Tab-separated table of C-alpha atoms in Angstrom:
chain	number	residue	atom	x	y	z
A	1209	UNK	CA	-0.123	0.070	0.241
A	1210	UNK	CA	3.052	2.388	0.520
A	1211	UNK	CA	4.679	1.647	-2.590
A	1212	UNK	CA	1.263	2.182	-4.365
A	1213	UNK	CA	0.777	5.497	-2.530
A	1214	UNK	CA	4.359	6.767	-3.518
A	1215	UNK	CA	3.939	5.986	-7.072
A	1216	UNK	CA	0.446	7.520	-7.214
A	1217	UNK	CA	2.194	10.484	-5.489
A	1218	UNK	CA	4.901	10.838	-8.051
A	1219	UNK	CA	2.155	10.778	-11.084
A	1220	UNK	CA	0.331	13.508	-9.561
A	1221	UNK	CA	3.432	15.876	-9.218
A	1222	UNK	CA	4.136	14.890	-12.772
A	1223	UNK	CA	0.891	16.006	-14.028
A	1224	UNK	CA	0.773	19.329	-11.985
A	1225	UNK	CA	3.438	21.187	-14.428
A	1226	UNK	CA	1.960	24.382	-14.046
A	1227	UNK	CA	1.581	24.285	-9.853
A	1228	UNK	CA	4.795	23.024	-9.425
A	1229	UNK	CA	6.416	25.807	-11.483
A	1230	UNK	CA	4.796	28.271	-9.124
A	1231	UNK	CA	2.314	29.700	-11.570
A	1232	UNK	CA	4.466	32.328	-13.471
A	1233	UNK	CA	2.639	35.689	-14.122
A	1234	UNK	CA	0.748	36.053	-17.525
A	1235	UNK	CA	2.586	37.891	-20.211
A	1236	UNK	CA	0.012	40.649	-20.433
A	1237	UNK	CA	0.776	41.125	-16.474
A	1238	UNK	CA	4.675	41.017	-17.238
A	1239	UNK	CA	4.328	43.619	-20.001
A	1240	UNK	CA	2.054	45.941	-17.686
A	1241	UNK	CA	4.926	45.870	-15.119
A	1242	UNK	CA	7.408	46.813	-17.758
A	1243	UNK	CA	5.452	49.706	-19.072
A	1244	UNK	CA	4.895	51.378	-15.684
A	1245	UNK	CA	8.287	50.955	-14.405
A	1246	UNK	CA	9.786	52.533	-17.315
A	1247	UNK	CA	7.337	55.516	-16.797
A	1248	UNK	CA	8.112	55.637	-12.907
A	1249	UNK	CA	10.985	56.690	-11.136
A	1250	UNK	CA	12.385	57.327	-7.807
A	1251	UNK	CA	10.081	56.626	-4.694
A	1252	UNK	CA	7.054	55.841	-6.983
A	1253	UNK	CA	9.338	52.967	-8.936
A	1254	UNK	CA	9.996	51.537	-5.393
A	1255	UNK	CA	6.408	51.428	-4.387
A	1256	UNK	CA	5.387	49.751	-7.433
A	1257	UNK	CA	7.993	46.997	-7.043
A	1258	UNK	CA	6.555	46.561	-3.476
A	1259	UNK	CA	2.961	46.116	-4.858
A	1260	UNK	CA	4.015	43.770	-7.540
A	1261	UNK	CA	5.787	41.261	-5.123
A	1262	UNK	CA	3.980	38.644	-3.215
A	1263	UNK	CA	4.761	35.608	-1.227
A	1264	UNK	CA	4.970	33.684	-4.414
A	1265	UNK	CA	6.497	36.202	-6.886
A	1266	UNK	CA	9.555	38.442	-6.412
A	1267	UNK	CA	9.993	41.429	-8.399
A	1268	UNK	CA	13.093	43.523	-8.415
A	1269	UNK	CA	15.375	45.673	-10.991
A	1270	UNK	CA	19.129	45.289	-11.548
A	1271	UNK	CA	21.208	48.048	-12.908
A	1272	UNK	CA	22.270	45.866	-15.990
A	1273	UNK	CA	21.697	42.507	-17.690
A	1274	UNK	CA	24.335	39.975	-16.909
A	1275	UNK	CA	26.177	37.804	-19.416
A	1276	UNK	CA	23.919	34.494	-20.618
A	1277	UNK	CA	24.303	31.637	-18.313
A	1278	UNK	CA	24.026	28.059	-19.720
A	1279	UNK	CA	20.637	27.470	-18.122
A	1280	UNK	CA	19.124	30.539	-19.534
A	1281	UNK	CA	16.577	29.892	-22.574
A	1282	UNK	CA	16.307	26.169	-22.246
A	1283	UNK	CA	14.759	24.668	-25.393
A	1284	UNK	CA	11.874	23.483	-22.948
A	1285	UNK	CA	10.945	27.151	-22.487
A	1286	UNK	CA	10.792	28.297	-26.262
A	1287	UNK	CA	6.956	28.484	-26.473
A	1288	UNK	CA	6.952	30.514	-23.055
A	1289	UNK	CA	9.828	32.918	-24.442
A	1290	UNK	CA	7.771	33.733	-27.609
A	1291	UNK	CA	4.297	34.305	-25.433
A	1292	UNK	CA	6.239	36.857	-23.361
A	1293	UNK	CA	8.326	38.265	-26.193
A	1294	UNK	CA	5.211	39.059	-28.086
A	1295	UNK	CA	3.368	40.969	-25.252
A	1296	UNK	CA	6.437	42.774	-24.197
A	1297	UNK	CA	6.717	44.622	-27.755
A	1298	UNK	CA	10.370	43.291	-28.568
A	1299	UNK	CA	11.763	43.841	-25.382
A	1300	UNK	CA	14.444	41.137	-24.904
A	1301	UNK	CA	13.323	38.569	-22.538
A	1302	UNK	CA	15.542	35.590	-20.741
A	1303	UNK	CA	13.942	32.631	-19.210
A	1304	UNK	CA	16.207	31.089	-16.683
A	1305	UNK	CA	15.312	27.487	-15.213
A	1306	UNK	CA	17.552	27.274	-12.154
A	1307	UNK	CA	19.132	23.729	-11.411
A	1308	UNK	CA	21.269	22.664	-8.503
A	1309	UNK	CA	23.695	19.879	-9.855
A	1310	UNK	CA	24.456	17.342	-7.583
A	1311	UNK	CA	27.725	14.822	-7.383
A	1312	UNK	CA	27.285	11.607	-9.142
A	1313	UNK	CA	25.828	8.687	-7.013
A	1314	UNK	CA	22.958	6.315	-6.582
A	1315	UNK	CA	20.823	9.252	-5.226
A	1316	UNK	CA	21.418	11.392	-8.129
A	1317	UNK	CA	19.825	8.959	-10.264
A	1318	UNK	CA	16.448	9.666	-8.270
A	1319	UNK	CA	17.098	13.401	-7.881
A	1320	UNK	CA	19.553	14.417	-10.467
A	1321	UNK	CA	18.932	18.070	-9.766
A	1322	UNK	CA	16.642	20.390	-7.847
A	1323	UNK	CA	14.782	22.773	-10.289
A	1324	UNK	CA	12.955	25.740	-9.353
A	1325	UNK	CA	10.085	27.957	-10.937
A	1326	UNK	CA	11.487	29.828	-14.253
A	1327	UNK	CA	12.649	33.446	-13.618
A	1328	UNK	CA	11.932	36.100	-16.277
A	1329	UNK	CA	14.849	38.677	-17.277
A	1330	UNK	CA	13.252	41.722	-19.216
A	1331	UNK	CA	15.522	44.305	-20.452
A	1332	UNK	CA	13.804	47.678	-20.151
A	1333	UNK	CA	14.249	50.608	-22.321
A	1334	UNK	CA	16.079	52.516	-19.467
A	1335	UNK	CA	19.021	49.815	-19.628
A	1336	UNK	CA	17.756	48.156	-16.487
A	1337	UNK	CA	16.746	44.627	-15.982
A	1338	UNK	CA	13.268	43.629	-14.551
A	1339	UNK	CA	13.913	40.333	-12.932
A	1340	UNK	CA	10.464	38.571	-11.932
A	1341	UNK	CA	11.019	35.078	-10.171
A	1342	UNK	CA	8.275	32.957	-9.302
A	1343	UNK	CA	8.339	31.153	-5.966
A	1344	UNK	CA	7.146	27.733	-5.403
A	1345	UNK	CA	6.421	26.039	-2.194
A	1346	UNK	CA	7.628	23.020	-3.300
A	1347	UNK	CA	11.274	22.309	-4.408
A	1348	UNK	CA	11.228	19.562	-7.195
A	1349	UNK	CA	13.847	17.690	-9.266
A	1350	UNK	CA	14.308	18.049	-12.823
A	1351	UNK	CA	11.986	14.910	-13.294
A	1352	UNK	CA	9.122	17.288	-11.781
A	1353	UNK	CA	9.074	15.283	-8.250
A	1354	UNK	CA	9.271	16.909	-4.870
A	1355	UNK	CA	12.741	16.694	-3.365
A	1356	UNK	CA	11.476	14.499	-0.425
A	1357	UNK	CA	9.753	11.861	-2.892
A	1358	UNK	CA	13.311	10.085	-3.146
A	1359	UNK	CA	13.629	9.574	0.623
A	1360	UNK	CA	10.004	8.172	0.678
A	1361	UNK	CA	10.680	5.727	-2.359
A	1362	UNK	CA	13.932	4.664	-0.743
A	1363	UNK	CA	12.212	4.074	2.372
A	1364	UNK	CA	9.580	2.055	0.927
A	1365	UNK	CA	12.293	0.014	-0.921
A	1366	UNK	CA	13.876	-0.671	2.336
A	1367	UNK	CA	10.716	-1.698	4.034
A	1368	UNK	CA	10.086	-3.978	1.259
A	1369	UNK	CA	13.430	-5.668	1.739
A	1370	UNK	CA	12.784	-5.714	5.474
A	1371	UNK	CA	9.571	-7.364	4.883
A	1372	UNK	CA	10.977	-9.968	2.707
A	1373	UNK	CA	13.744	-10.631	4.920
A	1374	UNK	CA	11.407	-10.892	8.066
A	1375	UNK	CA	8.996	-13.235	5.953
A	1376	UNK	CA	12.141	-15.599	5.186
A	1377	UNK	CA	13.335	-15.196	8.769
A	1378	UNK	CA	9.888	-16.568	10.399
A	1379	UNK	CA	9.134	-19.125	7.765
A	1380	UNK	CA	10.670	-21.876	10.005
A	1381	UNK	CA	8.094	-20.620	12.777
A	1382	UNK	CA	5.236	-21.926	10.354
A	1383	UNK	CA	6.913	-25.478	9.818
A	1384	UNK	CA	7.595	-25.511	13.593
A	1385	UNK	CA	3.873	-24.983	14.562
A	1386	UNK	CA	2.841	-27.582	11.779
A	1387	UNK	CA	5.360	-29.974	13.396
A	1388	UNK	CA	3.822	-29.399	16.994
A	1389	UNK	CA	0.481	-30.161	15.603
A	1390	UNK	CA	1.549	-33.177	13.794
A	1391	UNK	CA	3.861	-34.528	16.571
A	1392	UNK	CA	3.211	-38.490	16.938
A	1393	UNK	CA	5.037	-39.834	20.061
A	1394	UNK	CA	4.136	-43.135	19.253
A	1395	UNK	CA	6.280	-43.356	16.417
A	1396	UNK	CA	9.986	-42.575	15.714
A	1397	UNK	CA	11.066	-38.654	16.475
A	1398	UNK	CA	10.850	-36.598	13.308
A	1399	UNK	CA	13.538	-33.963	13.982
A	1400	UNK	CA	13.132	-30.639	11.918
A	1401	UNK	CA	16.488	-29.611	10.108
A	1402	UNK	CA	17.953	-26.368	11.327
A	1403	UNK	CA	19.621	-24.305	8.312
A	1404	UNK	CA	22.649	-22.437	8.972
A	1405	UNK	CA	20.901	-19.456	7.136
A	1406	UNK	CA	18.287	-19.207	10.058
A	1407	UNK	CA	18.720	-16.598	12.668
A	1408	UNK	CA	20.363	-17.966	15.724
A	1409	UNK	CA	17.143	-17.528	17.772
A	1410	UNK	CA	15.013	-19.882	15.320
A	1411	UNK	CA	17.830	-22.430	15.164
A	1412	UNK	CA	17.959	-22.644	19.043
A	1413	UNK	CA	14.084	-23.006	19.268
A	1414	UNK	CA	14.305	-25.679	16.236
A	1415	UNK	CA	16.948	-27.713	18.554
A	1416	UNK	CA	14.846	-27.122	21.511
A	1417	UNK	CA	11.789	-28.650	19.811
A	1418	UNK	CA	14.000	-31.670	18.594
A	1419	UNK	CA	15.123	-32.380	22.075
A	1420	UNK	CA	11.595	-32.060	23.553
A	1421	UNK	CA	10.335	-34.495	21.071
A	1422	UNK	CA	12.837	-37.035	21.757
A	1423	UNK	CA	12.632	-36.899	25.433
A	1424	UNK	CA	8.845	-37.009	25.422
A	1425	UNK	CA	8.898	-40.123	23.006
A	1426	UNK	CA	11.432	-41.911	25.413
A	1427	UNK	CA	9.309	-41.021	28.432
A	1428	UNK	CA	6.116	-42.328	26.630
A	1429	UNK	CA	7.715	-45.415	25.549
A	1430	UNK	CA	9.269	-46.108	28.968
A	1431	UNK	CA	5.845	-45.499	30.618
A	1432	UNK	CA	3.820	-47.703	28.303
A	1433	UNK	CA	6.593	-50.393	28.899
A	1434	UNK	CA	6.315	-50.197	32.490
A	1435	UNK	CA	2.431	-50.172	32.452
A	1436	UNK	CA	2.546	-53.226	29.865
A	1437	UNK	CA	4.842	-54.974	32.189
A	1438	UNK	CA	2.676	-54.366	35.217
A	1439	UNK	CA	-0.383	-55.237	33.505
A	1440	UNK	CA	1.081	-58.654	31.943
A	1441	UNK	CA	2.324	-59.757	35.512
A	1442	UNK	CA	-0.913	-58.788	37.086
A	1443	UNK	CA	-2.941	-60.740	34.638
A	1444	UNK	CA	-0.884	-63.599	35.007
A	1445	UNK	CA	-1.723	-63.558	38.884
A	1446	UNK	CA	-5.737	-62.856	38.047
A	1447	UNK	CA	-6.004	-65.804	35.893
A	1448	UNK	CA	-4.239	-68.003	38.764
A	1449	UNK	CA	-6.831	-66.541	41.075
A	1450	UNK	CA	-9.660	-67.367	38.871
A	1451	UNK	CA	-8.506	-70.846	38.453
A	1452	UNK	CA	-8.279	-71.059	42.358
A	1453	UNK	CA	-11.971	-69.289	42.485
A	1454	UNK	CA	-13.217	-72.836	40.907
A	1455	UNK	CA	-12.434	-74.498	44.293
A	1456	UNK	CA	-14.771	-72.308	46.084
A	1457	UNK	CA	-18.305	-74.009	46.857
A	1458	UNK	CA	-21.083	-73.289	44.525
A	1459	UNK	CA	-22.828	-70.113	45.669
A	1460	UNK	CA	-23.435	-66.486	45.514
A	1461	UNK	CA	-19.780	-65.619	46.774
A	1462	UNK	CA	-18.110	-67.992	44.258
A	1463	UNK	CA	-20.155	-66.365	41.263
A	1464	UNK	CA	-19.166	-62.923	42.669
A	1465	UNK	CA	-15.732	-63.828	42.905
A	1466	UNK	CA	-15.590	-65.051	39.428
A	1467	UNK	CA	-17.487	-62.104	38.050
A	1468	UNK	CA	-14.892	-59.659	39.722
A	1469	UNK	CA	-11.758	-61.555	38.507
A	1470	UNK	CA	-13.345	-61.596	35.101
A	1471	UNK	CA	-13.608	-57.857	35.240
A	1472	UNK	CA	-10.384	-57.472	36.619
A	1473	UNK	CA	-8.886	-59.411	33.549
A	1474	UNK	CA	-10.761	-57.319	31.133
A	1475	UNK	CA	-9.503	-54.121	32.551
A	1476	UNK	CA	-6.010	-55.470	32.305
A	1477	UNK	CA	-6.577	-56.357	28.857
A	1478	UNK	CA	-7.859	-52.881	28.125
A	1479	UNK	CA	-4.715	-51.441	29.524
A	1480	UNK	CA	-2.246	-53.822	27.744
A	1481	UNK	CA	-4.170	-52.663	24.465
A	1482	UNK	CA	-3.887	-49.132	25.445
A	1483	UNK	CA	-0.340	-49.178	26.194
A	1484	UNK	CA	0.350	-50.980	22.998
A	1485	UNK	CA	-1.301	-48.248	21.292
A	1486	UNK	CA	0.554	-45.349	23.016
A	1487	UNK	CA	3.821	-47.083	22.055
A	1488	UNK	CA	2.965	-47.712	18.308
A	1489	UNK	CA	2.968	-51.492	18.590
A	1490	UNK	CA	-0.577	-52.390	17.348
A	1491	UNK	CA	-0.898	-55.229	14.773
A	1492	UNK	CA	-1.718	-54.346	11.150
A	1493	UNK	CA	-4.007	-56.764	9.172
A	1494	UNK	CA	-6.792	-56.591	7.043
A	1495	UNK	CA	-9.935	-56.909	8.931
A	1496	UNK	CA	-13.522	-56.828	7.598
A	1497	UNK	CA	-15.355	-54.574	9.923
A	1498	UNK	CA	-18.907	-55.791	9.026
A	1499	UNK	CA	-18.001	-59.633	10.311
A	1500	UNK	CA	-16.235	-58.415	13.440
A	1501	UNK	CA	-19.388	-56.259	14.370
A	1502	UNK	CA	-21.326	-59.504	13.802
A	1503	UNK	CA	-19.648	-61.637	15.865
A	1504	UNK	CA	-19.988	-59.167	18.939
A	1505	UNK	CA	-23.541	-58.516	18.434
A	1506	UNK	CA	-24.264	-62.293	18.064
A	1507	UNK	CA	-22.370	-63.231	21.253
A	1508	UNK	CA	-24.744	-60.638	23.230
A	1509	UNK	CA	-27.933	-61.560	21.452
A	1510	UNK	CA	-27.135	-65.155	22.611
A	1511	UNK	CA	-26.882	-63.773	26.013
A	1512	UNK	CA	-30.416	-62.127	25.735
A	1513	UNK	CA	-29.161	-58.534	25.256
A	1514	UNK	CA	-30.907	-55.699	23.097
A	1515	UNK	CA	-28.748	-55.292	20.618
A	1516	UNK	CA	-28.769	-55.123	16.544
A	1517	UNK	CA	-26.766	-54.503	13.647
A	1518	UNK	CA	-27.528	-52.704	10.231
A	1519	UNK	CA	-25.231	-52.530	7.317
A	1520	UNK	CA	-25.393	-50.452	4.332
A	1521	UNK	CA	-24.749	-52.088	0.972
A	1522	UNK	CA	-21.304	-50.724	0.490
A	1523	UNK	CA	-20.184	-51.647	4.143
A	1524	UNK	CA	-20.356	-55.478	3.302
A	1525	UNK	CA	-16.961	-56.799	2.850
A	1526	UNK	CA	-15.280	-53.307	3.375
A	1527	UNK	CA	-11.904	-53.823	5.424
A	1528	UNK	CA	-9.889	-51.702	7.746
A	1529	UNK	CA	-6.243	-52.055	8.191
A	1530	UNK	CA	-5.541	-52.535	12.126
A	1531	UNK	CA	-5.402	-54.680	14.923
A	1532	UNK	CA	-8.156	-57.375	15.039
A	1533	UNK	CA	-8.334	-57.557	18.937
A	1534	UNK	CA	-8.202	-53.737	19.501
A	1535	UNK	CA	-11.086	-53.075	16.839
A	1536	UNK	CA	-13.063	-55.957	18.861
A	1537	UNK	CA	-12.458	-54.075	21.940
A	1538	UNK	CA	-13.793	-50.747	20.510
A	1539	UNK	CA	-17.013	-52.297	19.455
A	1540	UNK	CA	-17.409	-54.469	22.622
A	1541	UNK	CA	-16.884	-51.076	24.934
A	1542	UNK	CA	-19.097	-49.139	22.819
A	1543	UNK	CA	-22.046	-51.761	22.928
A	1544	UNK	CA	-21.601	-52.834	26.603
A	1545	UNK	CA	-21.611	-49.035	27.360
A	1546	UNK	CA	-24.808	-48.578	25.150
A	1547	UNK	CA	-26.569	-51.583	26.845
A	1548	UNK	CA	-25.640	-50.476	30.560
A	1549	UNK	CA	-26.552	-46.848	30.160
A	1550	UNK	CA	-29.067	-46.736	27.304
A	1551	UNK	CA	-30.753	-50.169	27.759
A	1552	UNK	CA	-30.209	-50.900	24.231
A	1553	UNK	CA	-27.717	-50.979	21.273
A	1554	UNK	CA	-28.544	-50.104	17.524
A	1555	UNK	CA	-25.405	-50.529	15.481
A	1556	UNK	CA	-25.303	-48.986	11.813
A	1557	UNK	CA	-22.205	-49.417	9.744
A	1558	UNK	CA	-21.954	-47.299	6.724
A	1559	UNK	CA	-19.137	-46.986	4.187
A	1560	UNK	CA	-18.070	-44.002	2.223
A	1561	UNK	CA	-14.995	-44.149	-0.186
A	1562	UNK	CA	-12.286	-43.062	2.366
A	1563	UNK	CA	-14.102	-43.809	5.629
A	1564	UNK	CA	-16.132	-46.417	7.341
A	1565	UNK	CA	-18.527	-44.779	9.749
A	1566	UNK	CA	-19.959	-47.019	12.693
A	1567	UNK	CA	-22.947	-45.409	14.882
A	1568	UNK	CA	-24.070	-46.830	18.156
A	1569	UNK	CA	-27.299	-45.510	19.397
A	1570	UNK	CA	-28.884	-46.283	22.800
A	1571	UNK	CA	-32.223	-45.708	24.389
A	1572	UNK	CA	-31.222	-43.799	27.147
A	1573	UNK	CA	-31.369	-39.911	28.585
A	1574	UNK	CA	-28.494	-38.935	26.439
A	1575	UNK	CA	-25.442	-37.043	27.566
A	1576	UNK	CA	-25.426	-33.441	28.539
A	1577	UNK	CA	-23.660	-31.263	26.298
A	1578	UNK	CA	-20.989	-30.134	28.814
A	1579	UNK	CA	-20.070	-33.792	29.358
A	1580	UNK	CA	-19.574	-34.798	26.082
A	1581	UNK	CA	-16.086	-33.762	25.884
A	1582	UNK	CA	-14.792	-34.978	29.149
A	1583	UNK	CA	-16.644	-38.408	28.580
A	1584	UNK	CA	-13.740	-39.877	26.844
A	1585	UNK	CA	-11.164	-39.014	29.927
A	1586	UNK	CA	-10.208	-41.596	32.101
A	1587	UNK	CA	-12.520	-42.252	35.217
A	1588	UNK	CA	-15.148	-39.820	34.084
A	1589	UNK	CA	-18.427	-41.202	34.041
A	1590	UNK	CA	-22.074	-39.678	33.045
A	1591	UNK	CA	-23.318	-41.593	36.089
A	1592	UNK	CA	-21.190	-40.712	39.473
A	1593	UNK	CA	-21.308	-44.269	41.217
A	1594	UNK	CA	-18.653	-46.569	40.977
A	1595	UNK	CA	-21.047	-49.386	41.683
A	1596	UNK	CA	-20.628	-52.345	38.837
A	1597	UNK	CA	-24.395	-52.669	38.705
A	1598	UNK	CA	-24.336	-49.080	36.759
A	1599	UNK	CA	-21.301	-49.266	35.076
A	1600	UNK	CA	-17.388	-49.688	35.486
A	1601	UNK	CA	-14.596	-47.359	36.375
A	1602	UNK	CA	-14.902	-45.068	33.475
A	1603	UNK	CA	-12.198	-46.485	31.358
A	1604	UNK	CA	-13.991	-48.059	28.623
A	1605	UNK	CA	-14.539	-44.926	26.349
A	1606	UNK	CA	-11.253	-43.629	27.280
A	1607	UNK	CA	-9.647	-46.880	26.122
A	1608	UNK	CA	-11.898	-46.811	22.996
A	1609	UNK	CA	-10.809	-43.547	22.023
A	1610	UNK	CA	-7.296	-44.331	22.566
A	1611	UNK	CA	-7.611	-47.372	20.419
A	1612	UNK	CA	-9.808	-45.429	17.464
A	1613	UNK	CA	-6.897	-42.862	17.537
A	1614	UNK	CA	-4.315	-45.466	17.219
A	1615	UNK	CA	-5.948	-46.523	13.954
A	1616	UNK	CA	-6.230	-42.923	12.772
A	1617	UNK	CA	-9.865	-42.560	13.218
A	1618	UNK	CA	-12.109	-40.304	15.177
A	1619	UNK	CA	-14.925	-40.958	18.022
A	1620	UNK	CA	-17.676	-38.387	19.100
A	1621	UNK	CA	-20.773	-38.379	20.965
A	1622	UNK	CA	-23.967	-36.651	20.162
A	1623	UNK	CA	-27.818	-36.997	20.154
A	1624	UNK	CA	-29.565	-39.956	18.449
A	1625	UNK	CA	-32.372	-39.003	16.410
A	1626	UNK	CA	-34.965	-40.955	18.343
A	1627	UNK	CA	-33.451	-39.835	21.635
A	1628	UNK	CA	-30.683	-41.231	23.775
A	1629	UNK	CA	-26.908	-40.937	22.954
A	1630	UNK	CA	-25.238	-41.699	19.594
A	1631	UNK	CA	-21.535	-42.723	19.617
A	1632	UNK	CA	-19.977	-42.262	16.168
A	1633	UNK	CA	-16.705	-44.048	15.114
A	1634	UNK	CA	-14.980	-43.190	11.863
A	1635	UNK	CA	-12.077	-45.070	10.507
A	1636	UNK	CA	-10.049	-45.197	7.480
A	1637	UNK	CA	-10.981	-47.600	4.915
A	1638	UNK	CA	-8.516	-49.743	3.506
A	1639	UNK	CA	-8.290	-49.457	-0.300
A	1640	UNK	CA	-6.102	-51.651	-2.230
A	1641	UNK	CA	-3.645	-49.550	-4.690
């Protein structure tokens, strides 16, 4: 915008030839001055000179004309000199265009010389020279531009160069922001390259990011390995405890013990899966999602649970590249959650070209909007009690989200069309190249 303004200002001054020259007096006015001064003398002549002068017009008399200077009667003033000569009735007239020459430099290309308004020198019949100098409020160069225009133009060029340099220097910050958003601690760290052309501050920031990414990846892997080891050992103890529970006499206590041990083993299995997801160790195989869901639904129908599955035509045979056990756990957690809190689970699998979309609707009271983001956090439940009769410890949805994101998908909760809650899972559909 500044460059456009400077250029527009230059065109404006170039178009205002008359105004930048200070508007010299008309030929008839100059002729009247010469006639009157030739007739007057003494004090009257002095009063006339004072009356002729103004802030933008200087009028004086010199004793005799001076020798011709190189800048007198330039070719560009030929038409003006002819007009004045005709009005002055043959009196000799000289037009002077003052130019202040500057030493040759880069600045002289923009301001080759400062020019002022033309000065008229008329030789009177008395032998004296009438000098009429127009005064302009703005000094201009020989290009017709104000003296300060070059400074503004140079300042604009410097600002443009500074903007380009700043943009080049801050470009790595955009790459750094993208790298932060794309940081995947489950995989190998991807360091950002630091170029020697970057400012030292940018290089230090990139190096700090690379160190932070490496440390976080190491910490996460160590934590997941520790969690996986503990879960594996505790699961071994729980399995032994389950075998010993078979020796308890038949009755309510035995059933409760077996149920608690089964819930403990299920929780440990979820923890193991979550640790594998965080460490990027999920298996990858082609899994037909519709068939996997049908197995989960049939198991629960056999137990008398209210669950059904509906498939769109394109969903039949559609595959996902992922961990079969993790995908089953996602479906199981969502189905069991819908049955426990919404009394029923209605599954719909729909296939688009890039995605497979699974929706699980229940018939409960739904989830309050303020709880929907928190519902996928560990140990958060819509129902506040910790009773096994109304649900688990609040880890099922958190683990489901971890497993879905480990497969590159998303999970969200909203209102079902017929009431209740709707959980929507979107997974990338495998397409053979």
